[in-house]
């Protein structure tokens, strides 16, 4: 049994994703299981749909028939989620659910990791990771929402603009 909460994928009847998520949240609240089951998500994306020359924004499920649950896997938490109406089982083997890896969680965008930066536009920074590691530069732009920073790096006597992730640079 693991000590840290991990993301698990729960298979549901198609079209019941939101209902299953609500029911899991309700059971967690009623049984005071907040220390075992932390978060329930139905992955969706916003899409602009054009129909009859009219545009409208709709939310579409990315994985129809699946709900993501962040929980500590115990016999109790497994039993509670498994026995919610509309749940057909966990992704994994029939006896042991398989958690998502860190790379999968990051790729799905399930968890947003907030990066705090101690630099601002115009500051001198060193690149600490990636192919340009060891180079120095000056920050032109910071985009926290997209986890990007634009830096002008001096390479071979020329100023070259590069786009990096926020955690790839450190203030000098």
Coordinates of C-alpha atoms in Angstrom, one line a residue, residues 39-128:
X39 CA -9.4 14.8 -6.0
X40 CA -11.7 13.6 -8.8
X41 CA -11.5 14.9 -12.4
X42 CA -13.2 14.4 -15.7
X43 CA -10.7 15.6 -18.3
X44 CA -12.4 18.0 -20.7
X45 CA -11.3 20.5 -23.3
X46 CA -13.0 23.6 -24.6
X47 CA -13.8 23.4 -28.3
X48 CA -15.4 26.0 -30.6
X49 CA -18.1 24.3 -32.6
X50 CA -19.5 25.8 -35.9
X51 CA -23.0 24.7 -36.8
X52 CA -25.4 26.4 -39.1
X53 CA -23.1 29.4 -39.4
X54 CA -23.2 29.8 -35.6
X55 CA -20.2 29.4 -33.3
X56 CA -20.5 28.3 -29.8
X57 CA -18.1 27.1 -27.1
X58 CA -18.6 23.6 -25.8
X59 CA -16.7 21.4 -23.3
X60 CA -15.8 18.0 -24.8
X61 CA -14.6 15.0 -22.8
X62 CA -11.0 14.1 -23.7
X63 CA -11.4 10.5 -22.6
X64 CA -15.1 9.5 -22.7
X65 CA -15.8 6.7 -20.3
X66 CA -13.0 7.5 -17.9
X67 CA -12.6 9.5 -14.7
X68 CA -9.3 10.3 -12.9
X69 CA -9.1 9.9 -9.2
X70 CA -6.2 11.1 -7.0
X71 CA -6.1 8.8 -3.9
X72 CA -4.0 6.7 -1.6
X73 CA -4.7 3.2 -2.6
X74 CA -6.0 1.1 0.3
X75 CA -8.6 -1.6 0.5
X76 CA -11.2 0.9 1.7
X77 CA -10.5 3.5 -1.0
X78 CA -10.4 0.9 -3.7
X79 CA -13.7 -0.6 -2.4
X80 CA -15.5 2.8 -2.2
X81 CA -14.6 3.9 -5.7
X82 CA -15.1 0.4 -7.3
X83 CA -18.7 0.2 -5.9
X84 CA -19.9 3.6 -7.1
X85 CA -22.9 3.2 -9.4
X86 CA -21.6 3.5 -13.0
X87 CA -18.0 2.4 -12.3
X88 CA -17.0 -0.7 -14.2
X89 CA -13.5 -0.9 -12.7
X90 CA -10.0 0.6 -12.5
X91 CA -7.5 0.6 -15.4
X92 CA -4.9 -2.1 -14.6
X93 CA -5.4 -5.7 -13.6
X94 CA -8.6 -6.8 -11.9
X95 CA -6.9 -7.1 -8.5
X96 CA -4.5 -4.1 -8.6
X97 CA -5.1 -0.7 -10.2
X98 CA -2.1 0.8 -11.9
X99 CA -1.4 4.5 -11.1
X100 CA -0.5 7.0 -13.8
X101 CA 3.3 7.8 -14.0
X102 CA 4.5 11.3 -13.4
X103 CA 5.2 11.7 -17.1
X104 CA 1.6 10.7 -18.0
X105 CA 0.1 13.1 -15.4
X106 CA 2.2 15.9 -16.8
X107 CA 1.3 15.0 -20.4
X108 CA -2.4 14.9 -19.6
X109 CA -2.2 18.3 -17.8
X110 CA -4.1 16.8 -14.9
X111 CA -2.1 18.7 -12.3
X112 CA -0.9 22.2 -12.7
X113 CA 2.3 22.8 -11.0
X114 CA 2.7 26.4 -10.0
X115 CA 6.3 27.6 -10.6
X116 CA 7.3 30.7 -8.6
X117 CA 10.0 32.8 -10.3
X118 CA 12.4 35.1 -8.6
X119 CA 13.3 36.9 -11.7
X120 CA 11.6 39.5 -13.9
X121 CA 12.0 41.0 -17.4
X122 CA 15.4 42.6 -17.9
X123 CA 17.2 40.4 -15.3
X124 CA 20.3 38.4 -16.2
X125 CA 20.0 34.7 -15.9
X126 CA 21.9 31.5 -16.4
X127 CA 20.5 28.5 -18.3
X128 CA 20.6 25.6 -15.8

